mmCIF file with all atom_site columns, C-alpha atoms in Angstrom:
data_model
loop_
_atom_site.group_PDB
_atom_site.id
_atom_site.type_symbol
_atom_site.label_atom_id
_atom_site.label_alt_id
_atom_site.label_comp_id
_atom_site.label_asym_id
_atom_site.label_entity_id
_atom_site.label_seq_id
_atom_site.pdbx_PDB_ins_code
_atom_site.Cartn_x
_atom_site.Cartn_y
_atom_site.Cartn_z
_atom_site.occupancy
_atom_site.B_iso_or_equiv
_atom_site.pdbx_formal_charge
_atom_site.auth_seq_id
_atom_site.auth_comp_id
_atom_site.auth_asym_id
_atom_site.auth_atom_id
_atom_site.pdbx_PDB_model_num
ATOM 1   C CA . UNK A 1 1   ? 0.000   0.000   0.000  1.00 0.00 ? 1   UNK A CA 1
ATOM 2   C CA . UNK A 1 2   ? 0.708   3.255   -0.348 1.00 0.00 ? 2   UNK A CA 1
ATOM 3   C CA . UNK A 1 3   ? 1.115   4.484   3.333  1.00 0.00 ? 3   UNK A CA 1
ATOM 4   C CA . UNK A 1 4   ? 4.146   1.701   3.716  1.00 0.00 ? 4   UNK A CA 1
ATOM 5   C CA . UNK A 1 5   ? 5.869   2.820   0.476  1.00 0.00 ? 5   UNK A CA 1
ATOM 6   C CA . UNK A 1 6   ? 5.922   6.687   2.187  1.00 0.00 ? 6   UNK A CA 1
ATOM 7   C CA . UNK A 1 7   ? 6.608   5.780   5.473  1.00 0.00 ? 7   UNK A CA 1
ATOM 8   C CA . UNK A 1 8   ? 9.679   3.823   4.378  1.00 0.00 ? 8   UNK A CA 1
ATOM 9   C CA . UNK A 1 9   ? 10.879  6.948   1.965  1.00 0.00 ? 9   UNK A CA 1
ATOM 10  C CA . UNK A 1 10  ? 10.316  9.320   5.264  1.00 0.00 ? 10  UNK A CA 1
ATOM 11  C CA . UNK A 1 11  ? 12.384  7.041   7.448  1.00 0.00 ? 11  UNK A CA 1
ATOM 12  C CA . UNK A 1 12  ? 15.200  6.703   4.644  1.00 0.00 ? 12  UNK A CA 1
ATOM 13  C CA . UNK A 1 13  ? 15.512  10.606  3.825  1.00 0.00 ? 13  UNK A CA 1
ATOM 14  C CA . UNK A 1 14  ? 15.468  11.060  7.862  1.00 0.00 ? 14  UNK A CA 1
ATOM 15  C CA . UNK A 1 15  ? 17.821  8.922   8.283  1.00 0.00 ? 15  UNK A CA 1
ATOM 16  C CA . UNK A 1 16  ? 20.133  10.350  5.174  1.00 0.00 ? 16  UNK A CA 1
ATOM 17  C CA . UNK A 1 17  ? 19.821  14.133  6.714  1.00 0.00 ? 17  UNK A CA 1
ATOM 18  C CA . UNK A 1 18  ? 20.775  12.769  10.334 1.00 0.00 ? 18  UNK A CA 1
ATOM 19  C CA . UNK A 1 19  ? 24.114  11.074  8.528  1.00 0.00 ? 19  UNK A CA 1
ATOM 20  C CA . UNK A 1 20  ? 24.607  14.536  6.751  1.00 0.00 ? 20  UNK A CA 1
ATOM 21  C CA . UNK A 1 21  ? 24.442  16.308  10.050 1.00 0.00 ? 21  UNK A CA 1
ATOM 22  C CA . UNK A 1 22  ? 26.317  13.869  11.914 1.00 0.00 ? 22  UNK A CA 1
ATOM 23  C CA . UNK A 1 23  ? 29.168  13.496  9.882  1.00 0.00 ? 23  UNK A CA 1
ATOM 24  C CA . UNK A 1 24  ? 29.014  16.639  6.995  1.00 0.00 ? 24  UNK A CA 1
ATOM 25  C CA . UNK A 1 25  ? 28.606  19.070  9.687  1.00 0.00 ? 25  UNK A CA 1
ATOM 26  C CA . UNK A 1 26  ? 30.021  17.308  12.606 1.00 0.00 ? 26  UNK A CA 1
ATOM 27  C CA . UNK A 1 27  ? 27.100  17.905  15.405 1.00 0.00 ? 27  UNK A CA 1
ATOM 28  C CA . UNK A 1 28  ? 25.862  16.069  17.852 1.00 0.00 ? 28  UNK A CA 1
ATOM 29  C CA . UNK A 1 29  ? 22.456  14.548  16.987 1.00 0.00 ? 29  UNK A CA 1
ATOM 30  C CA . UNK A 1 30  ? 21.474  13.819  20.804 1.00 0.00 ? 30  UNK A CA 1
ATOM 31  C CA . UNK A 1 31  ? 18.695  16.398  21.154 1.00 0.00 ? 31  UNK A CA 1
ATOM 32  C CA . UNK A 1 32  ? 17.372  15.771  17.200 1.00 0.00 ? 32  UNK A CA 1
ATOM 33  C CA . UNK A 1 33  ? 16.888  12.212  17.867 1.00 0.00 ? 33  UNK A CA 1
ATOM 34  C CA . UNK A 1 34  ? 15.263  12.716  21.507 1.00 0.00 ? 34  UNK A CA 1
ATOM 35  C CA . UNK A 1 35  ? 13.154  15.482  20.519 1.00 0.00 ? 35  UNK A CA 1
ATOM 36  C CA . UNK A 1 36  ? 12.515  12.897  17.322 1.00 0.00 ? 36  UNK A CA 1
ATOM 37  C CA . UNK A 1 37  ? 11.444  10.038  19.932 1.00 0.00 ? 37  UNK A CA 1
ATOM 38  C CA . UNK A 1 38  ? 9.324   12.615  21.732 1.00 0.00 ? 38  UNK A CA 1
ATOM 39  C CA . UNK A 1 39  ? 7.601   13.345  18.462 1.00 0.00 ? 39  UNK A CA 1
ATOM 40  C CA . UNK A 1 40  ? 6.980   10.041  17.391 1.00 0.00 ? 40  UNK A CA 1
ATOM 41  C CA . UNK A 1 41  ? 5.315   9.637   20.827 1.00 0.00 ? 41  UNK A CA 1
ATOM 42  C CA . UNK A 1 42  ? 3.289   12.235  20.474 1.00 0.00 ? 42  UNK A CA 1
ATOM 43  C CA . UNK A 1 43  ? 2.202   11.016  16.840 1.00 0.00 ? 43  UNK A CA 1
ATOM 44  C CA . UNK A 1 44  ? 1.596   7.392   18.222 1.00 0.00 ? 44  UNK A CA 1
ATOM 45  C CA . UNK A 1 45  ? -0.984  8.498   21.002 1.00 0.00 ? 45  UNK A CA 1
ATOM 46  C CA . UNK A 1 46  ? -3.110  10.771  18.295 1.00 0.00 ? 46  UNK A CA 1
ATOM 47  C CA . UNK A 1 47  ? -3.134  7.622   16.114 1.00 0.00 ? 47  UNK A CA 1
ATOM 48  C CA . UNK A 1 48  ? -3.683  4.973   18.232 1.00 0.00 ? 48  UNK A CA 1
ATOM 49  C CA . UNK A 1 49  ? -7.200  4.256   17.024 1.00 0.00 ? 49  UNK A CA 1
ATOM 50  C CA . UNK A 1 50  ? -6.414  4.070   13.498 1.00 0.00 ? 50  UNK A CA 1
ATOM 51  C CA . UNK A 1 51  ? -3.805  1.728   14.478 1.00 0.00 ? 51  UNK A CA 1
ATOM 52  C CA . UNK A 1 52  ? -5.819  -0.393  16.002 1.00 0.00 ? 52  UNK A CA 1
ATOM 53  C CA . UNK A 1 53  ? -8.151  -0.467  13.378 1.00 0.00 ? 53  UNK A CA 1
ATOM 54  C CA . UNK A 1 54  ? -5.711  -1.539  10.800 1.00 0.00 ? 54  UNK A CA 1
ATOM 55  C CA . UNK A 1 55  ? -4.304  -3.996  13.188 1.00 0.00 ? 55  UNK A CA 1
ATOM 56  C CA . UNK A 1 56  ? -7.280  -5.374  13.903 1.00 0.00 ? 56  UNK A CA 1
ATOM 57  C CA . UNK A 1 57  ? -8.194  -5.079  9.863  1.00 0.00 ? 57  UNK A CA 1
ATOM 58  C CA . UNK A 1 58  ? -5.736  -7.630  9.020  1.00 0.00 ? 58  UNK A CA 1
ATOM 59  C CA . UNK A 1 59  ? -6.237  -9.692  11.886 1.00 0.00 ? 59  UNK A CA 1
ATOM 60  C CA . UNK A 1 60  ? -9.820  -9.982  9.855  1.00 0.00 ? 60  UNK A CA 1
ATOM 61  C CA . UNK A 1 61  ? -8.442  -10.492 6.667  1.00 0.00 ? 61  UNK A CA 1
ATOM 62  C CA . UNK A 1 62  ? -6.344  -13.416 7.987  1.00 0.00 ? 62  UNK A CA 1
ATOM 63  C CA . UNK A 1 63  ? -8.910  -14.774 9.907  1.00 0.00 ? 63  UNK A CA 1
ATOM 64  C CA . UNK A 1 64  ? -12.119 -14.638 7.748  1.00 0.00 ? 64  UNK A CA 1
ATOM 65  C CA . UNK A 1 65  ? -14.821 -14.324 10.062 1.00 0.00 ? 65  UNK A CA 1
ATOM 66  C CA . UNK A 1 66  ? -17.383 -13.211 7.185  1.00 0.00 ? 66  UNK A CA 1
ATOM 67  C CA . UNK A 1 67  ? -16.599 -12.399 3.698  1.00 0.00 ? 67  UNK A CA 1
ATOM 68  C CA . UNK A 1 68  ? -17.538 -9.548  1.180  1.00 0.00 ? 68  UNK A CA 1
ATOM 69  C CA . UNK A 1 69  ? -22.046 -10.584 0.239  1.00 0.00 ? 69  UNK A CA 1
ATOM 70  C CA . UNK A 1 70  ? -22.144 -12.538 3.587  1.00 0.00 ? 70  UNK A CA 1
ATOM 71  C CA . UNK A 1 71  ? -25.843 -11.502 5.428  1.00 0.00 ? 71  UNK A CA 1
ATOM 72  C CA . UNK A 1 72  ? -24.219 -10.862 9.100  1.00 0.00 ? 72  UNK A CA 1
ATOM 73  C CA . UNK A 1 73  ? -25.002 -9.318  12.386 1.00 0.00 ? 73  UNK A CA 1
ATOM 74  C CA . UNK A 1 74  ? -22.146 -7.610  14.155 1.00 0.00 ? 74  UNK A CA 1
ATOM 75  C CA . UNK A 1 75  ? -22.667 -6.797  17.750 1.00 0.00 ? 75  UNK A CA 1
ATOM 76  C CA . UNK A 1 76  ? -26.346 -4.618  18.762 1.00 0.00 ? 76  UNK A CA 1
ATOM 77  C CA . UNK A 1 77  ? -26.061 -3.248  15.187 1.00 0.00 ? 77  UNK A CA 1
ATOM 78  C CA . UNK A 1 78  ? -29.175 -4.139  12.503 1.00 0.00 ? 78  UNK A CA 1
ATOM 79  C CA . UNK A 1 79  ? -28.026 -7.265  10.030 1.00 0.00 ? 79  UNK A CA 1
ATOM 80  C CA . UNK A 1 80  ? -27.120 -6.423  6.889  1.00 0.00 ? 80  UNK A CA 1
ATOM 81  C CA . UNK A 1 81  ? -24.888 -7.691  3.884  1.00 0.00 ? 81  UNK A CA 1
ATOM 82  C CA . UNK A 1 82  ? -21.005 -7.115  3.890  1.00 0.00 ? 82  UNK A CA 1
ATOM 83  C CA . UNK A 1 83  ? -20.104 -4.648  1.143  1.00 0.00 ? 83  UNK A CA 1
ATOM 84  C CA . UNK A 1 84  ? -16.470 -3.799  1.264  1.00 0.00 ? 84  UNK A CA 1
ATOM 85  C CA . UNK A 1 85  ? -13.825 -5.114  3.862  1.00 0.00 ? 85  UNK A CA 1
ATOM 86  C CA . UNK A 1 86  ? -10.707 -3.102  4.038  1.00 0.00 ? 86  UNK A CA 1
ATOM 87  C CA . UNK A 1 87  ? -7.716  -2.546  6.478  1.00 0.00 ? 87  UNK A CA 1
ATOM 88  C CA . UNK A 1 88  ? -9.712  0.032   8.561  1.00 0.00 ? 88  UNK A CA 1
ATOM 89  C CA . UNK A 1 89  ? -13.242 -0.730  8.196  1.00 0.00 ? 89  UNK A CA 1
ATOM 90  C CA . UNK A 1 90  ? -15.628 -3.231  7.662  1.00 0.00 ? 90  UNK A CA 1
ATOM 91  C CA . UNK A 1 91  ? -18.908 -1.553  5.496  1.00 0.00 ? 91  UNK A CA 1
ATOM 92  C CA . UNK A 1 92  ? -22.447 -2.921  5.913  1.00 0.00 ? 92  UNK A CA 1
ATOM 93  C CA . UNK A 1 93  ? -25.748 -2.542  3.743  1.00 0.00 ? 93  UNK A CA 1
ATOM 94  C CA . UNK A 1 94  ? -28.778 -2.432  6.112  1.00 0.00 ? 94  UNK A CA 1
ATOM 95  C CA . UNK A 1 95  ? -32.102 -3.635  4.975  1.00 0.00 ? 95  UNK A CA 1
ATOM 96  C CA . UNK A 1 96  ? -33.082 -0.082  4.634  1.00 0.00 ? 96  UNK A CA 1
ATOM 97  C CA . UNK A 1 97  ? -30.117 0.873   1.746  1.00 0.00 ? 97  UNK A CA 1
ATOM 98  C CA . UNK A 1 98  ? -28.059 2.487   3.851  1.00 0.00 ? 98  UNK A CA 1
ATOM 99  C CA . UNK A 1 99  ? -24.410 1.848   4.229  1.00 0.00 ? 99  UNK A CA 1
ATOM 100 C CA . UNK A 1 100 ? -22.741 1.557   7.853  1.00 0.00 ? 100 UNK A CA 1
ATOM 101 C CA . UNK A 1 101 ? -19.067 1.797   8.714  1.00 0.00 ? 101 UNK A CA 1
ATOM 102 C CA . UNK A 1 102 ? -17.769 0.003   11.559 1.00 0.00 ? 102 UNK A CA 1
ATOM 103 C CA . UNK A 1 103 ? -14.164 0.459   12.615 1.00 0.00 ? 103 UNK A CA 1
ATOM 104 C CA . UNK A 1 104 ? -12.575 -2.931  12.637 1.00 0.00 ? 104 UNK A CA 1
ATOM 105 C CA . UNK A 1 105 ? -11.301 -2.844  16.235 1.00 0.00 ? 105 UNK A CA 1
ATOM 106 C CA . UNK A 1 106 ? -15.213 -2.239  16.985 1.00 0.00 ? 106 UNK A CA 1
ATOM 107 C CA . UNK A 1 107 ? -16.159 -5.462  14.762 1.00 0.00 ? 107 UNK A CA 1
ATOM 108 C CA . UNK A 1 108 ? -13.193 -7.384  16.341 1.00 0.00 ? 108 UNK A CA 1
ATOM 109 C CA . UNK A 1 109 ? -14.376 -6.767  19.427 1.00 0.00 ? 109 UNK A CA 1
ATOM 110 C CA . UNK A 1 110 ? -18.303 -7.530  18.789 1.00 0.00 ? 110 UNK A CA 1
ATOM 111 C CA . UNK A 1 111 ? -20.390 -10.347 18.604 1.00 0.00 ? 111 UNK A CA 1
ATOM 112 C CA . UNK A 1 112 ? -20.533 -11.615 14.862 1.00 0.00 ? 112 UNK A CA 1
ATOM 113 C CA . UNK A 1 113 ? -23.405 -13.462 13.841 1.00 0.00 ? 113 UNK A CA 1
ATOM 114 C CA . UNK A 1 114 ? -22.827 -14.621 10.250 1.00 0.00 ? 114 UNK A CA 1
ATOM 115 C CA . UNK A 1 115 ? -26.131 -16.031 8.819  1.00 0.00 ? 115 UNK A CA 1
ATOM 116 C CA . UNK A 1 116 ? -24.120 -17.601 5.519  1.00 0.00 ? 116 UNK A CA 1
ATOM 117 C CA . UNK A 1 117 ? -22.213 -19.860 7.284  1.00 0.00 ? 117 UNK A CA 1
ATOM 118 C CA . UNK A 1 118 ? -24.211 -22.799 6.005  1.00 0.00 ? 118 UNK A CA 1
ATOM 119 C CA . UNK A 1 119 ? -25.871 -23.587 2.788  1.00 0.00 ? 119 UNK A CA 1
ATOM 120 C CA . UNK A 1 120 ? -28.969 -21.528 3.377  1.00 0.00 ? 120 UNK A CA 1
ATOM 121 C CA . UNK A 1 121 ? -29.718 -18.123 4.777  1.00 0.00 ? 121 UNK A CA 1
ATOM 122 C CA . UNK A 1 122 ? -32.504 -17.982 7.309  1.00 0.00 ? 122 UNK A CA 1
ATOM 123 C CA . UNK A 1 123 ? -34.775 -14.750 7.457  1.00 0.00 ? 123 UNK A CA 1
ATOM 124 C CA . UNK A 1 124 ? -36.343 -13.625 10.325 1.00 0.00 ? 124 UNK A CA 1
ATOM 125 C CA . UNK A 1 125 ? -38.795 -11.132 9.248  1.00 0.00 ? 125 UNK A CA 1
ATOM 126 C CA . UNK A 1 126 ? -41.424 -9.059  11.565 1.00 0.00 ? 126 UNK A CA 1
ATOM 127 C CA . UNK A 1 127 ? -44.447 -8.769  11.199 1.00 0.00 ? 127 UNK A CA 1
ATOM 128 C CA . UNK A 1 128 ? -47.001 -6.240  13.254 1.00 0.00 ? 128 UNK A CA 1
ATOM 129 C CA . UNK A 1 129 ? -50.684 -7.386  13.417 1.00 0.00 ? 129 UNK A CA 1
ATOM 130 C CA . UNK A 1 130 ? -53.483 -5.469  14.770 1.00 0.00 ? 130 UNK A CA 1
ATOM 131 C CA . UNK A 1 131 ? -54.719 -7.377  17.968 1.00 0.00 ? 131 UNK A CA 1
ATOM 132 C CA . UNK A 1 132 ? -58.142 -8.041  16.174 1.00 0.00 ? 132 UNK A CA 1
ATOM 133 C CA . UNK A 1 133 ? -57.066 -10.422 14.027 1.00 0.00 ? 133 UNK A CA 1
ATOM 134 C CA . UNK A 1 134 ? -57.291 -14.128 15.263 1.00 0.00 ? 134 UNK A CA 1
ATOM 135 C CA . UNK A 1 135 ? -53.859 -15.655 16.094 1.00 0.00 ? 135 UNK A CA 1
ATOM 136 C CA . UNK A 1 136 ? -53.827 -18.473 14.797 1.00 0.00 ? 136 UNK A CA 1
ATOM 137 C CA . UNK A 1 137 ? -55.669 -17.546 11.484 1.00 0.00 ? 137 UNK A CA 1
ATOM 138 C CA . UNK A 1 138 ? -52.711 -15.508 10.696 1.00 0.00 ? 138 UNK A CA 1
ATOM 139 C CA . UNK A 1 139 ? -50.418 -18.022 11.521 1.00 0.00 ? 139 UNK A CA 1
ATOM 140 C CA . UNK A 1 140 ? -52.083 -20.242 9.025  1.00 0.00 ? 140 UNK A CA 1
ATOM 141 C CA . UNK A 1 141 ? -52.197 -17.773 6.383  1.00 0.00 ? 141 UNK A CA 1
ATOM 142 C CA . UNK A 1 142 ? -48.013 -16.856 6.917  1.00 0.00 ? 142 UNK A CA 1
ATOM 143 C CA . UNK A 1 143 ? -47.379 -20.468 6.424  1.00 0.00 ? 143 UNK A CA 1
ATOM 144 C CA . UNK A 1 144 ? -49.564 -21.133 3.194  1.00 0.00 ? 144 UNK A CA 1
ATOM 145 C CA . UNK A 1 145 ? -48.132 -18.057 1.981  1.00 0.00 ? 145 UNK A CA 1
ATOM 146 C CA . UNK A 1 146 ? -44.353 -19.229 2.622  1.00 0.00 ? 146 UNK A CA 1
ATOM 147 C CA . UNK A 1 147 ? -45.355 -22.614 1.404  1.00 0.00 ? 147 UNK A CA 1
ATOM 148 C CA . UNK A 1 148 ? -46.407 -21.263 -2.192 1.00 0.00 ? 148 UNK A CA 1
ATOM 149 C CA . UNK A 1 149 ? -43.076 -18.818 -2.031 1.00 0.00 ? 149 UNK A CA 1
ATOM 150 C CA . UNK A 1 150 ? -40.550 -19.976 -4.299 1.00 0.00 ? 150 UNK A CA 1
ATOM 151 C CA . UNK A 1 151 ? -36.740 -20.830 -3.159 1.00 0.00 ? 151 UNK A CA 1
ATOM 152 C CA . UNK A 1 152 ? -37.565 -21.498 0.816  1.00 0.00 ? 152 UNK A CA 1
ATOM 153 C CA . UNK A 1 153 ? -35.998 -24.867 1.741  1.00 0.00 ? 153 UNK A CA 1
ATOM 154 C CA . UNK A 1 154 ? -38.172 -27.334 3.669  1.00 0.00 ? 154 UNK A CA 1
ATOM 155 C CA . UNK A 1 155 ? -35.622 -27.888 5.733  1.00 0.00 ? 155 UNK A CA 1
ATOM 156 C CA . UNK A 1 156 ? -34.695 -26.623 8.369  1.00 0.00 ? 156 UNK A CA 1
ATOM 157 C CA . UNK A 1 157 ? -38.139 -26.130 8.268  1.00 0.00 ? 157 UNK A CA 1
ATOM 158 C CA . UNK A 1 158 ? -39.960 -22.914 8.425  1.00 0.00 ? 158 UNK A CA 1
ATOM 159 C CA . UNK A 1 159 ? -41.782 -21.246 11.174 1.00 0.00 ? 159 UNK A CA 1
ATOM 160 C CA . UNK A 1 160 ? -44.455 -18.706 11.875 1.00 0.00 ? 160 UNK A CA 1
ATOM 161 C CA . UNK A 1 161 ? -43.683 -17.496 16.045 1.00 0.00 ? 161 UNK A CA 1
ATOM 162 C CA . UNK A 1 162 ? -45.460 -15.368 18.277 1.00 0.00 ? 162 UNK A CA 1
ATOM 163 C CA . UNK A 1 163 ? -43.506 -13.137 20.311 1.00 0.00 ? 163 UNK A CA 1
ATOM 164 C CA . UNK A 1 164 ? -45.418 -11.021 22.422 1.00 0.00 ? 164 UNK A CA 1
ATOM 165 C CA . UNK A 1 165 ? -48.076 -8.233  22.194 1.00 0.00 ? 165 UNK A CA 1
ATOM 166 C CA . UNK A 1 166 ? -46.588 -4.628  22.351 1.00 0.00 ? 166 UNK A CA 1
ATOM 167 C CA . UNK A 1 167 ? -48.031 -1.607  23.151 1.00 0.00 ? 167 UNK A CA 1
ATOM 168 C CA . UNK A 1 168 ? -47.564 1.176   20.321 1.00 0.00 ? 168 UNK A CA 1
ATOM 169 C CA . UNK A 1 169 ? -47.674 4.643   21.042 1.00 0.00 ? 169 UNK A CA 1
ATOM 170 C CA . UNK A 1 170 ? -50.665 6.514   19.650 1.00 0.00 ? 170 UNK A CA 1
ATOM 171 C CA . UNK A 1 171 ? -52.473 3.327   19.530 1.00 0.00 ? 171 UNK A CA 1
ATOM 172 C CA . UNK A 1 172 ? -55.606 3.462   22.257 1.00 0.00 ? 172 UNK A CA 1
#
């Protein structure tokens, strides 16, 4: 990348005008390279996020905990597909079209749920029903209606659950 290629010409032209000022000009370099150190210090503590982002980056790239089209779920976030994986960040398309960053020492950190590690994908997919409606009507109707959809395995086999009543606001 290009960050290592201009890091390594920085160090070699420092390196070239300390020997020129060592030995062309005969000082001391004592207080360049401790004021140097002190600087680098200084540099290291602004950028010690970004570090550990790329850090952790690669650890991801070696490791391969999702890849680039997996469906995942990292940490409290909302699921979403994997986009683009790079060195700093790992970028996310929600159901809703947007795209989320996430710094890769956050996502090395997290939880990762990653729903293509098998064969098929399985959907989980909300549904809000008015409390008139009979329960178990609707039930019945959600599973004809994901028995005529096309593509959804019979196994593992599909299921229509109930998961509570909620209270909404501006509802009575």
């Amino acid at each position: 990348p290009n960050v290592i290629r201009v890091f390594a010409s920085v160090t070699i032209y420092t390196l070239a005008i300390c020997g020129i000022i060592a030995f062309v000009f005969d000082q001391t370099l004592t207080s360049i390279l401790a004021s140097t150190g002190l600087l680098a210090m200084i540099i290291g503590l602004a950028i010690q996020a970004n570090i550990s982002n790329i850090f952790s980056g690669i650890v991801i790239n070696m490791e391969r905990p999702f890849n680039v089209g997996d469906w995942v779920r990292i940490g409290d976030l909302e699921e979403g597909r994997v986009v683009d994986i790079t060195w700093r960040t790992v970028r996310v398309k929600v159901r809703n079209g947007y795209v989320i960053s996430i710094p890769n020492g956050k996502v090395s950190e997290a939880q990762i749920h990653n729903f293509n590690s098998f064969n098929a994908v399985r959907l989980e997919l909300p549904v809000v029903l008015d409390a008139k409606y009979p329960l178990m009507e609707t039930a019945d109707i959600m599973e004809e209606g994901l028995a005529a959809a096309p593509n959804i395995l019979e196994s593992p086999e599909r299921e229509v659950r109930f998961k509570g009543v909620e209270r909404h606001p501006g509802a009575w």
